């Protein structure tokens, strides 16, 4: 077989292919470059206001912050997690930070998310706003990146910014981003990886089109096609996936699904270019490079993220290898790697055997229709307490998605499935890949204790699904002006309803004191209480 290596995008500005199916290799990006950045930044500003204003409320450690805030503070001080004294939460709120013992702590999540939380503590101190800063900023970044990714996916700045706005105002995203837990940071890395791989898809197809354009006029056969060795956006995607795995292990499923997604994209590109045996050539030529670029970079990034544990002498399980001499080929591995492997086996046992009952646990089957949201904090107040002016008040941080958005997304996903299956439209296929990667794996854990706030990583893809359907509502450029005007009015009305509903529920996500009757009026179903 003949082989050509394409190492850099020298041909990126080559004239697009105009013959046969090769016109499907790529389509031009929107020409509104200023709004292409200004629009997403405005979306980010909305997300920032909803997440950063009064970030220190409630002024206490809530929900799983009791783990992640203290672990992050320990990583900042010692490089690894340490156990704490019994009254550590109360001591921290009172300003006494001498809460750690000399003993290491067994933690069940990798260090990346806690490292970022620690940087907020470094900037603002060991106080609520400090340990929540990183998660809040992660939500802002996710909204901006999704708006840019949606613009690339749909070739529409309006639809991309609409998807970003949906994430910016979604209640589940807001509550998670205003709480120092790992899921919002994990979602940010997943969105970033998705955006990088979309950029790589355009980049590689531009390179492939340029290569074909160079060969056809010269009468050269296309043969088995090129090997595109330098794919910087794909490398960046692999690093983002490694950081996702370094935040939560569920990132492994995202690596697998997104990796397969890029393989299908490559096969489609080679088929559209007219290269023979596109599937075989994609696997033989691009497969090894893609595996090293995505999986290799993700694995390396993940291992490096454990540097604080690796270079410590007292972290949990760090000396296991020295205390358990190897046999056979095990002696070839360094002690730190053997200890890290053993530690991971302990983490695996914890996650696979987590079956303790919890009042807010819910099956993944119920997440998309908001069956059982999670209350991160709830306070019942009497008149005169914390500004309560009614006979009785409620104050809550409720991780509840925007009902209009989520219920519309359930229908939009069906449309996406139909359009991908019937019309072979790759865009809904990419959206569905994101949903499968972030939701479907949890369906397999029928006996494990799971919670609806894990679904914050699904929110960006639900937003993209709804934006995709709104594109049909607005209509095609070839439609009449009246048809597009009506479609735009309907789509705009839907977006307005989502925003109004978001405003209605917003007090529930940010610990606002509400008269009990007003709080109860927002509990549309008993399962939300």
Short mmCIF file of C-alpha atoms in Angstrom, two decimals:
data_model
loop_
_atom_site.label_atom_id
_atom_site.label_comp_id
_atom_site.label_asym_id
_atom_site.label_seq_id
_atom_site.Cartn_x
_atom_site.Cartn_y
_atom_site.Cartn_z
CA UNK A 1 0.00 0.00 0.00
CA UNK A 2 1.16 3.50 -0.71
CA UNK A 3 1.43 5.87 2.23
CA UNK A 4 1.58 9.63 2.46
CA UNK A 5 2.21 11.47 5.70
CA UNK A 6 0.57 14.80 6.31
CA UNK A 7 2.37 16.43 9.21
CA UNK A 8 1.10 20.02 9.32
CA UNK A 9 -1.81 22.05 7.96
CA UNK A 10 0.12 23.72 5.15
CA UNK A 11 -2.79 23.08 2.85
CA UNK A 12 -5.42 24.38 5.23
CA UNK A 13 -6.28 27.29 2.95
CA UNK A 14 -6.46 25.22 -0.19
CA UNK A 15 -9.44 25.66 -2.46
CA UNK A 16 -12.33 23.43 -1.30
CA UNK A 17 -13.08 20.31 -3.29
CA UNK A 18 -16.04 20.89 -5.55
CA UNK A 19 -16.52 17.52 -7.23
CA UNK A 20 -18.78 14.65 -6.19
CA UNK A 21 -19.23 13.63 -2.57
CA UNK A 22 -16.05 15.37 -1.48
CA UNK A 23 -18.00 18.58 -0.96
CA UNK A 24 -19.25 16.92 2.22
CA UNK A 25 -15.82 16.95 3.85
CA UNK A 26 -16.45 20.28 5.50
CA UNK A 27 -18.61 23.36 5.42
CA UNK A 28 -17.46 26.92 6.13
CA UNK A 29 -17.72 28.38 9.61
CA UNK A 30 -20.00 31.40 10.14
CA UNK A 31 -18.46 34.66 9.03
CA UNK A 32 -19.46 36.61 12.15
CA UNK A 33 -16.10 36.29 13.89
CA UNK A 34 -16.70 39.16 16.29
CA UNK A 35 -20.02 37.79 17.47
CA UNK A 36 -18.51 34.33 17.37
CA UNK A 37 -16.52 35.38 20.42
CA UNK A 38 -18.64 38.19 21.84
CA UNK A 39 -21.78 36.03 22.00
CA UNK A 40 -20.16 33.19 24.01
CA UNK A 41 -18.51 35.72 26.31
CA UNK A 42 -21.89 37.32 27.01
CA UNK A 43 -23.23 33.86 27.81
CA UNK A 44 -20.26 33.44 30.14
CA UNK A 45 -21.11 36.74 31.82
CA UNK A 46 -24.62 35.46 32.57
CA UNK A 47 -23.18 32.25 33.96
CA UNK A 48 -20.70 34.21 36.08
CA UNK A 49 -23.38 36.41 37.67
CA UNK A 50 -25.55 33.42 38.55
CA UNK A 51 -22.62 31.51 40.05
CA UNK A 52 -20.30 34.06 41.62
CA UNK A 53 -22.65 36.56 43.28
CA UNK A 54 -22.82 35.86 47.02
CA UNK A 55 -20.85 32.64 46.51
CA UNK A 56 -20.14 32.37 50.23
CA UNK A 57 -23.80 31.68 51.01
CA UNK A 58 -24.55 29.45 52.82
CA UNK A 59 -21.75 30.23 55.25
CA UNK A 60 -21.22 26.62 56.25
CA UNK A 61 -19.94 23.34 54.86
CA UNK A 62 -22.77 21.70 52.94
CA UNK A 63 -23.31 18.23 51.53
CA UNK A 64 -20.11 16.57 50.20
CA UNK A 65 -18.08 19.73 50.73
CA UNK A 66 -17.22 18.06 54.03
CA UNK A 67 -14.96 15.73 51.99
CA UNK A 68 -13.72 17.77 49.07
CA UNK A 69 -13.04 21.10 50.75
CA UNK A 70 -10.94 19.48 53.47
CA UNK A 71 -9.19 17.11 51.05
CA UNK A 72 -8.38 20.06 48.78
CA UNK A 73 -6.99 22.04 51.73
CA UNK A 74 -4.89 19.04 52.76
CA UNK A 75 -3.54 18.65 49.21
CA UNK A 76 -2.63 22.32 49.24
CA UNK A 77 -0.70 21.95 52.49
CA UNK A 78 0.74 18.44 52.31
CA UNK A 79 0.31 17.22 48.73
CA UNK A 80 -2.10 14.46 49.77
CA UNK A 81 -5.25 13.98 51.85
CA UNK A 82 -5.06 13.69 55.62
CA UNK A 83 -7.64 12.67 58.17
CA UNK A 84 -9.24 15.36 60.32
CA UNK A 85 -10.39 15.73 63.91
CA UNK A 86 -14.02 15.08 64.80
CA UNK A 87 -15.19 18.71 64.92
CA UNK A 88 -13.29 19.84 61.85
CA UNK A 89 -16.29 21.38 60.04
CA UNK A 90 -17.26 23.59 62.96
CA UNK A 91 -13.63 24.55 63.62
CA UNK A 92 -13.11 25.65 60.02
CA UNK A 93 -16.22 27.86 60.03
CA UNK A 94 -15.01 29.39 63.30
CA UNK A 95 -11.65 30.17 61.67
CA UNK A 96 -9.58 27.46 63.38
CA UNK A 97 -7.74 25.62 60.59
CA UNK A 98 -5.71 23.28 62.80
CA UNK A 99 -7.95 20.35 61.87
CA UNK A 100 -5.59 17.72 60.44
CA UNK A 101 -4.00 14.76 62.16
CA UNK A 102 -0.73 13.18 61.06
CA UNK A 103 -2.55 10.20 59.55
CA UNK A 104 -3.30 9.95 55.82
CA UNK A 105 -6.89 9.69 54.60
CA UNK A 106 -8.33 7.16 52.17
CA UNK A 107 -9.94 9.16 49.36
CA UNK A 108 -11.88 7.56 46.53
CA UNK A 109 -11.51 10.15 43.78
CA UNK A 110 -8.39 11.26 41.87
CA UNK A 111 -6.67 14.57 42.70
CA UNK A 112 -7.38 16.94 39.76
CA UNK A 113 -10.71 18.36 40.92
CA UNK A 114 -9.45 18.82 44.46
CA UNK A 115 -6.29 20.47 43.12
CA UNK A 116 -8.43 23.09 41.38
CA UNK A 117 -10.60 23.58 44.46
CA UNK A 118 -7.38 24.12 46.40
CA UNK A 119 -6.42 26.99 44.11
CA UNK A 120 -9.58 28.82 45.08
CA UNK A 121 -8.66 28.27 48.72
CA UNK A 122 -5.19 29.61 47.96
CA UNK A 123 -6.71 32.80 46.53
CA UNK A 124 -9.61 33.49 48.92
CA UNK A 125 -8.73 31.45 51.98
CA UNK A 126 -10.26 28.41 53.66
CA UNK A 127 -13.80 29.78 53.67
CA UNK A 128 -16.97 28.97 51.66
CA UNK A 129 -16.27 31.36 48.79
CA UNK A 130 -12.71 30.05 48.61
CA UNK A 131 -13.51 26.37 48.32
CA UNK A 132 -16.40 27.08 45.89
CA UNK A 133 -14.51 29.44 43.56
CA UNK A 134 -13.04 26.77 41.30
CA UNK A 135 -16.34 24.96 40.80
CA UNK A 136 -18.11 28.26 40.04
CA UNK A 137 -15.49 29.25 37.47
CA UNK A 138 -15.69 25.76 35.98
CA UNK A 139 -19.37 26.40 35.28
CA UNK A 140 -18.56 29.71 33.59
CA UNK A 141 -15.88 28.11 31.40
CA UNK A 142 -18.21 25.24 30.49
CA UNK A 143 -20.91 27.65 29.29
CA UNK A 144 -18.45 29.64 27.14
CA UNK A 145 -16.79 26.56 25.65
CA UNK A 146 -20.14 24.93 24.92
CA UNK A 147 -21.33 28.06 23.09
CA UNK A 148 -18.18 27.93 20.96
CA UNK A 149 -18.55 24.18 20.41
CA UNK A 150 -22.22 24.57 19.48
CA UNK A 151 -21.27 27.28 16.98
CA UNK A 152 -18.85 24.85 15.34
CA UNK A 153 -21.27 21.94 15.49
CA UNK A 154 -24.24 23.79 14.00
CA UNK A 155 -22.33 26.40 11.97
CA UNK A 156 -24.52 28.94 13.77
CA UNK A 157 -23.48 31.44 16.40
CA UNK A 158 -27.11 31.88 17.47
CA UNK A 159 -27.68 28.18 18.11
CA UNK A 160 -24.31 27.76 19.78
CA UNK A 161 -24.96 30.66 22.16
CA UNK A 162 -28.46 29.33 22.82
CA UNK A 163 -26.99 26.02 23.97
CA UNK A 164 -24.49 27.89 26.14
CA UNK A 165 -27.25 30.03 27.63
CA UNK A 166 -29.24 26.91 28.53
CA UNK A 167 -26.27 25.62 30.54
CA UNK A 168 -25.71 29.06 32.08
CA UNK A 169 -29.25 29.21 33.53
CA UNK A 170 -29.84 25.53 34.31
CA UNK A 171 -30.61 25.00 37.98
CA UNK A 172 -28.72 21.73 38.37
CA UNK A 173 -25.60 23.30 36.86
CA UNK A 174 -25.94 26.39 39.07
CA UNK A 175 -26.36 24.42 42.30
CA UNK A 176 -23.48 22.07 41.50
CA UNK A 177 -21.21 24.94 40.41
CA UNK A 178 -21.91 26.80 43.65
CA UNK A 179 -20.95 23.77 45.74
CA UNK A 180 -17.43 22.43 46.20
CA UNK A 181 -17.95 19.00 44.68
CA UNK A 182 -16.22 17.40 41.72
CA UNK A 183 -19.02 16.96 39.21
CA UNK A 184 -19.05 20.52 37.83
CA UNK A 185 -15.30 20.40 37.23
CA UNK A 186 -15.68 17.00 35.59
CA UNK A 187 -18.39 18.40 33.28
CA UNK A 188 -16.11 21.28 32.27
CA UNK A 189 -13.36 18.89 31.14
CA UNK A 190 -15.85 16.74 29.23
CA UNK A 191 -17.17 19.80 27.36
CA UNK A 192 -13.61 20.97 26.67
CA UNK A 193 -12.69 17.54 25.27
CA UNK A 194 -15.79 17.55 23.06
CA UNK A 195 -14.94 21.03 21.76
CA UNK A 196 -11.34 20.01 21.01
CA UNK A 197 -12.44 16.93 19.08
CA UNK A 198 -14.92 19.00 17.06
CA UNK A 199 -12.08 21.38 16.17
CA UNK A 200 -9.92 18.38 15.23
CA UNK A 201 -12.67 17.08 12.96
CA UNK A 202 -12.69 20.33 10.99
CA UNK A 203 -8.90 20.61 11.03
CA UNK A 204 -8.32 17.07 9.76
CA UNK A 205 -10.97 17.30 7.05
CA UNK A 206 -9.47 20.55 5.81
CA UNK A 207 -6.08 18.84 5.62
CA UNK A 208 -7.60 15.83 3.84
CA UNK A 209 -9.38 18.04 1.29
CA UNK A 210 -6.13 19.91 0.60
CA UNK A 211 -4.30 16.61 0.10
CA UNK A 212 -6.92 15.37 -2.38
CA UNK A 213 -6.87 18.69 -4.24
CA UNK A 214 -3.13 18.39 -4.67
CA UNK A 215 -3.29 14.88 -6.09
CA UNK A 216 -6.28 14.98 -8.42
CA UNK A 217 -5.03 17.79 -10.74
CA UNK A 218 -1.71 15.96 -11.03
CA UNK A 219 -3.42 12.72 -12.01
CA UNK A 220 -2.14 10.93 -8.92
CA UNK A 221 -4.26 8.12 -7.45
CA UNK A 222 -5.74 8.58 -4.01
CA UNK A 223 -4.80 5.04 -3.05
CA UNK A 224 -5.05 4.33 0.64
CA UNK A 225 -5.03 7.95 1.67
CA UNK A 226 -2.71 9.92 3.96
CA UNK A 227 -1.59 9.47 7.52
CA UNK A 228 -2.23 12.78 9.26
CA UNK A 229 0.39 12.60 11.96
CA UNK A 230 0.04 16.02 13.59
CA UNK A 231 -3.39 16.58 15.11
CA UNK A 232 -2.92 19.20 17.87
CA UNK A 233 -6.62 19.52 18.66
CA UNK A 234 -6.95 15.77 19.07
CA UNK A 235 -3.95 15.81 21.41
CA UNK A 236 -5.60 18.61 23.40
CA UNK A 237 -8.79 16.54 23.53
CA UNK A 238 -6.84 13.61 24.96
CA UNK A 239 -5.34 15.82 27.66
CA UNK A 240 -8.80 17.14 28.58
CA UNK A 241 -10.07 13.57 28.82
CA UNK A 242 -7.13 12.71 31.06
CA UNK A 243 -8.05 15.61 33.33
CA UNK A 244 -11.66 14.41 33.35
CA UNK A 245 -10.51 10.95 34.46
CA UNK A 246 -8.23 12.66 36.98
CA UNK A 247 -11.33 14.27 38.47
CA UNK A 248 -13.72 11.30 38.44
CA UNK A 249 -13.25 7.79 37.14
CA UNK A 250 -16.44 8.01 35.10
CA UNK A 251 -14.27 9.89 32.59
CA UNK A 252 -13.06 6.47 31.39
CA UNK A 253 -16.42 5.94 29.69
CA UNK A 254 -16.10 9.32 28.00
CA UNK A 255 -12.67 8.34 26.67
CA UNK A 256 -14.11 5.16 25.19
CA UNK A 257 -17.18 6.75 23.59
CA UNK A 258 -15.41 9.86 22.29
CA UNK A 259 -12.60 7.68 20.94
CA UNK A 260 -15.09 5.60 18.95
CA UNK A 261 -16.81 8.77 17.81
CA UNK A 262 -13.59 10.08 16.27
CA UNK A 263 -13.02 6.73 14.54
CA UNK A 264 -16.42 6.97 12.86
CA UNK A 265 -15.67 10.56 11.87
CA UNK A 266 -12.42 9.45 10.27
CA UNK A 267 -14.11 6.66 8.31
CA UNK A 268 -16.76 9.08 7.10
CA UNK A 269 -14.13 11.60 5.98
CA UNK A 270 -12.15 9.06 3.99
CA UNK A 271 -15.32 7.72 2.40
CA UNK A 272 -16.40 11.24 1.39
CA UNK A 273 -12.96 11.89 -0.07
CA UNK A 274 -13.20 8.79 -2.26
CA UNK A 275 -10.37 6.87 -0.61
CA UNK A 276 -10.62 3.11 -1.05
CA UNK A 277 -11.51 0.85 1.88
CA UNK A 278 -12.19 3.79 4.21
CA UNK A 279 -12.94 1.68 7.27
CA UNK A 280 -9.88 -0.54 6.90
CA UNK A 281 -7.59 2.35 6.08
CA UNK A 282 -8.90 4.40 8.99
CA UNK A 283 -8.16 1.56 11.38
CA UNK A 284 -4.73 0.77 9.94
CA UNK A 285 -3.49 4.28 9.27
CA UNK A 286 -5.23 6.54 11.71
CA UNK A 287 -6.11 4.00 14.41
CA UNK A 288 -2.66 3.61 16.04
CA UNK A 289 -1.98 7.36 15.87
CA UNK A 290 -5.40 8.15 17.32
CA UNK A 291 -4.95 5.62 20.12
CA UNK A 292 -1.61 7.07 21.16
CA UNK A 293 -2.84 10.65 20.78
CA UNK A 294 -6.09 10.26 22.75
CA UNK A 295 -5.66 7.28 25.07
CA UNK A 296 -1.92 7.72 25.51
CA UNK A 297 -2.13 11.42 26.36
CA UNK A 298 -5.13 10.81 28.63
CA UNK A 299 -3.29 8.04 30.50
CA UNK A 300 -0.12 10.09 30.87
CA UNK A 301 -2.09 13.11 32.07
CA UNK A 302 -3.93 10.95 34.58
CA UNK A 303 -0.77 9.44 36.06
CA UNK A 304 0.95 12.83 36.28
CA UNK A 305 -2.07 14.17 38.17
CA UNK A 306 -1.07 11.90 41.07
CA UNK A 307 2.31 13.63 41.46
CA UNK A 308 1.53 14.86 44.99
CA UNK A 309 0.77 11.31 46.12
CA UNK A 310 3.73 9.84 44.21
CA UNK A 311 6.28 12.19 45.75
CA UNK A 312 4.91 11.94 49.27
CA UNK A 313 6.13 9.57 51.92
CA UNK A 314 3.05 9.31 54.10
CA UNK A 315 0.06 9.27 51.75
CA UNK A 316 -2.52 6.51 52.01
CA UNK A 317 -1.04 3.26 50.70
CA UNK A 318 2.15 4.94 49.49
CA UNK A 319 4.42 2.39 51.23
CA UNK A 320 2.38 -0.68 50.33
CA UNK A 321 4.86 -1.89 47.69
CA UNK A 322 7.80 -1.61 50.08
CA UNK A 323 5.89 -3.63 52.66
CA UNK A 324 4.82 -6.25 50.08
CA UNK A 325 7.87 -7.29 48.01
CA UNK A 326 7.07 -8.24 44.41
CA UNK A 327 7.41 -11.62 42.77
CA UNK A 328 8.11 -12.50 39.16
CA UNK A 329 7.63 -9.73 36.63
CA UNK A 330 6.21 -7.47 39.33
CA UNK A 331 9.77 -6.64 40.28
CA UNK A 332 10.14 -4.69 37.01
CA UNK A 333 7.65 -2.04 38.14
CA UNK A 334 8.82 0.73 40.47
CA UNK A 335 7.43 0.70 43.98
CA UNK A 336 5.40 3.87 43.49
CA UNK A 337 3.59 2.32 40.51
CA UNK A 338 2.83 -0.93 42.35
CA UNK A 339 1.53 1.05 45.34
CA UNK A 340 -0.59 3.25 43.08
CA UNK A 341 -2.04 0.17 41.37
CA UNK A 342 -2.92 -1.37 44.74
CA UNK A 343 -4.51 1.90 45.86
CA UNK A 344 -6.62 1.93 42.71
CA UNK A 345 -7.81 -1.60 43.43
CA UNK A 346 -9.02 -0.37 46.84
CA UNK A 347 -10.83 2.55 45.20
CA UNK A 348 -12.43 0.16 42.72
CA UNK A 349 -13.68 -2.04 45.56
CA UNK A 350 -15.21 1.00 47.26
CA UNK A 351 -17.08 2.22 44.18
CA UNK A 352 -18.37 -1.20 43.12
CA UNK A 353 -19.62 -2.02 46.62
CA UNK A 354 -21.21 1.33 47.47
CA UNK A 355 -24.75 0.24 48.29
CA UNK A 356 -25.59 2.20 51.45
CA UNK A 357 -29.06 3.72 51.43
CA UNK A 358 -29.47 7.49 51.16
CA UNK A 359 -32.59 9.63 51.27
CA UNK A 360 -31.71 11.37 48.01
CA UNK A 361 -30.39 8.44 45.99
CA UNK A 362 -32.02 7.82 42.62
CA UNK A 363 -31.68 5.50 39.66
CA UNK A 364 -30.15 6.94 36.49
CA UNK A 365 -33.40 6.07 34.70
CA UNK A 366 -35.12 8.88 36.62
CA UNK A 367 -32.56 11.62 36.01
CA UNK A 368 -33.72 12.93 32.65
CA UNK A 369 -37.27 13.62 33.83
CA UNK A 370 -36.05 15.05 37.18
CA UNK A 371 -37.53 12.29 39.27
CA UNK A 372 -35.53 12.86 42.45
CA UNK A 373 -33.32 15.97 42.74
CA UNK A 374 -30.77 16.23 45.54
CA UNK A 375 -31.02 18.77 48.34
CA UNK A 376 -27.50 19.87 49.23
CA UNK A 377 -28.69 21.90 52.20
CA UNK A 378 -32.01 22.77 53.83
CA UNK A 379 -32.84 24.99 56.79
CA UNK A 380 -36.27 25.55 58.33
CA UNK A 381 -36.54 29.02 59.86
CA UNK A 382 -38.97 30.75 62.18
CA UNK A 383 -39.93 34.42 62.05
CA UNK A 384 -36.93 36.62 62.81
CA UNK A 385 -34.30 33.99 61.99
CA UNK A 386 -31.86 34.81 59.15
CA UNK A 387 -34.17 37.50 57.79
CA UNK A 388 -37.36 35.42 57.81
CA UNK A 389 -40.37 37.74 57.80
CA UNK A 390 -43.08 35.10 57.60
CA UNK A 391 -44.36 32.71 60.24
CA UNK A 392 -42.11 30.03 58.78
CA UNK A 393 -39.43 30.11 56.07
CA UNK A 394 -37.31 27.67 54.11
CA UNK A 395 -33.74 28.05 52.89
CA UNK A 396 -32.36 25.49 50.47
CA UNK A 397 -29.70 24.56 47.94
CA UNK A 398 -31.56 22.20 45.60
CA UNK A 399 -29.81 20.55 42.65
CA UNK A 400 -32.82 20.61 40.34
CA UNK A 401 -32.56 21.00 36.57
CA UNK A 402 -34.69 23.52 34.68
CA UNK A 403 -37.92 21.52 34.12
CA UNK A 404 -38.81 23.13 30.77
CA UNK A 405 -35.31 22.55 29.40
CA UNK A 406 -34.98 18.97 30.64
CA UNK A 407 -38.43 17.83 29.58
CA UNK A 408 -37.95 19.42 26.16
CA UNK A 409 -34.58 17.68 25.96
CA UNK A 410 -36.24 14.28 26.43
CA UNK A 411 -38.22 14.93 23.24
CA UNK A 412 -35.21 16.50 21.50
CA UNK A 413 -33.14 13.37 22.07
CA UNK A 414 -35.76 11.33 20.22
CA UNK A 415 -35.50 13.78 17.31
CA UNK A 416 -31.71 13.49 17.41
CA UNK A 417 -31.92 9.71 17.31
CA UNK A 418 -34.29 9.80 14.34
CA UNK A 419 -32.18 12.32 12.39
CA UNK A 420 -28.98 10.39 13.04
CA UNK A 421 -30.52 7.05 12.09
CA UNK A 422 -32.68 8.12 9.16
CA UNK A 423 -30.64 10.94 7.63
CA UNK A 424 -27.18 9.96 8.86
CA UNK A 425 -26.70 13.49 10.19
CA UNK A 426 -23.44 13.38 12.15
CA UNK A 427 -24.37 16.32 14.40
CA UNK A 428 -27.11 14.59 16.42
CA UNK A 429 -24.84 11.55 16.43
CA UNK A 430 -22.19 13.60 18.22
CA UNK A 431 -24.77 14.91 20.70
CA UNK A 432 -26.02 11.38 21.39
CA UNK A 433 -22.43 10.22 21.89
CA UNK A 434 -22.09 12.83 24.63
CA UNK A 435 -25.30 11.65 26.30
CA UNK A 436 -24.26 8.00 26.07
CA UNK A 437 -20.83 8.76 27.52
CA UNK A 438 -22.14 10.70 30.51
CA UNK A 439 -25.44 8.94 31.27
CA UNK A 440 -25.67 5.41 29.87
CA UNK A 441 -22.87 3.90 32.03
CA UNK A 442 -24.80 4.77 35.18
CA UNK A 443 -27.71 2.67 33.93
CA UNK A 444 -25.54 -0.41 34.44
CA UNK A 445 -25.08 0.25 38.17
CA UNK A 446 -28.47 -0.95 39.34
CA UNK A 447 -27.28 -1.86 42.84
CA UNK A 448 -24.90 1.05 43.43
CA UNK A 449 -25.97 4.16 45.31
CA UNK A 450 -26.26 6.93 42.70
CA UNK A 451 -27.47 10.52 42.74
CA UNK A 452 -29.12 12.83 40.22
CA UNK A 453 -26.44 15.51 40.54
CA UNK A 454 -24.10 13.20 38.59
CA UNK A 455 -26.24 14.25 35.61
CA UNK A 456 -24.64 17.72 35.52
CA UNK A 457 -22.23 16.28 32.93
CA UNK A 458 -25.22 15.44 30.71
CA UNK A 459 -26.58 19.01 30.77
CA UNK A 460 -24.35 20.37 27.94
CA UNK A 461 -25.49 17.65 25.57
CA UNK A 462 -29.14 18.09 26.49
CA UNK A 463 -28.69 21.80 25.76
CA UNK A 464 -27.16 20.98 22.37
CA UNK A 465 -30.03 18.60 21.60
CA UNK A 466 -32.63 21.28 22.28
CA UNK A 467 -30.66 23.86 20.28
CA UNK A 468 -30.47 21.39 17.38
CA UNK A 469 -34.26 21.04 17.32
CA UNK A 470 -34.68 24.81 17.59
CA UNK A 471 -32.64 25.03 14.41
CA UNK A 472 -35.40 23.12 12.62
CA UNK A 473 -38.00 25.36 14.19
CA UNK A 474 -36.23 28.48 12.89
CA UNK A 475 -35.93 26.97 9.43
CA UNK A 476 -33.34 26.79 6.67
CA UNK A 477 -31.78 29.81 4.92
CA UNK A 478 -33.67 28.79 1.77
CA UNK A 479 -37.04 29.07 3.51
CA UNK A 480 -39.19 32.13 3.01
CA UNK A 481 -38.67 35.17 5.19
CA UNK A 482 -42.12 34.78 6.75
CA UNK A 483 -41.47 31.11 7.55
CA UNK A 484 -38.17 31.96 9.25
CA UNK A 485 -39.71 34.89 11.12
CA UNK A 486 -42.42 32.66 12.58
CA UNK A 487 -39.88 29.98 13.42
CA UNK A 488 -37.57 32.48 15.10
CA UNK A 489 -40.48 33.86 17.14
CA UNK A 490 -41.43 30.37 18.36
CA UNK A 491 -37.82 29.50 19.19
CA UNK A 492 -37.31 32.83 20.93
CA UNK A 493 -40.47 32.31 22.97
CA UNK A 494 -39.21 28.91 24.10
CA UNK A 495 -35.86 30.37 25.18
CA UNK A 496 -37.72 33.12 27.05
CA UNK A 497 -39.83 30.55 28.90
CA UNK A 498 -36.68 28.65 29.90
CA UNK A 499 -35.16 31.86 31.28
CA UNK A 500 -38.36 32.81 33.16
CA UNK A 501 -38.59 29.35 34.73
CA UNK A 502 -34.89 29.56 35.61
CA UNK A 503 -35.55 32.86 37.41
CA UNK A 504 -38.52 31.32 39.26
CA UNK A 505 -36.43 28.44 40.61
CA UNK A 506 -33.19 30.37 41.12
CA UNK A 507 -33.80 31.11 44.84
CA UNK A 508 -33.88 27.35 45.46
CA UNK A 509 -30.39 26.92 44.06
CA UNK A 510 -28.65 29.70 46.00
CA UNK A 511 -29.96 29.33 49.57
CA UNK A 512 -32.34 32.29 49.46
CA UNK A 513 -34.67 32.65 52.44
CA UNK A 514 -38.26 32.14 51.20
CA UNK A 515 -41.56 32.13 53.04
CA UNK A 516 -42.58 28.50 53.38
CA UNK A 517 -45.60 28.92 51.07
CA UNK A 518 -43.38 30.33 48.31
CA UNK A 519 -40.89 27.50 48.76
CA UNK A 520 -43.67 24.91 48.70
CA UNK A 521 -45.16 26.40 45.50
CA UNK A 522 -41.90 25.52 43.74
CA UNK A 523 -42.11 21.88 44.83
CA UNK A 524 -44.14 20.73 41.82
CA UNK A 525 -43.87 17.09 42.85
CA UNK A 526 -43.57 15.45 46.24
CA UNK A 527 -40.47 13.60 45.05
CA UNK A 528 -38.69 16.98 44.84
CA UNK A 529 -38.98 17.44 48.62
#
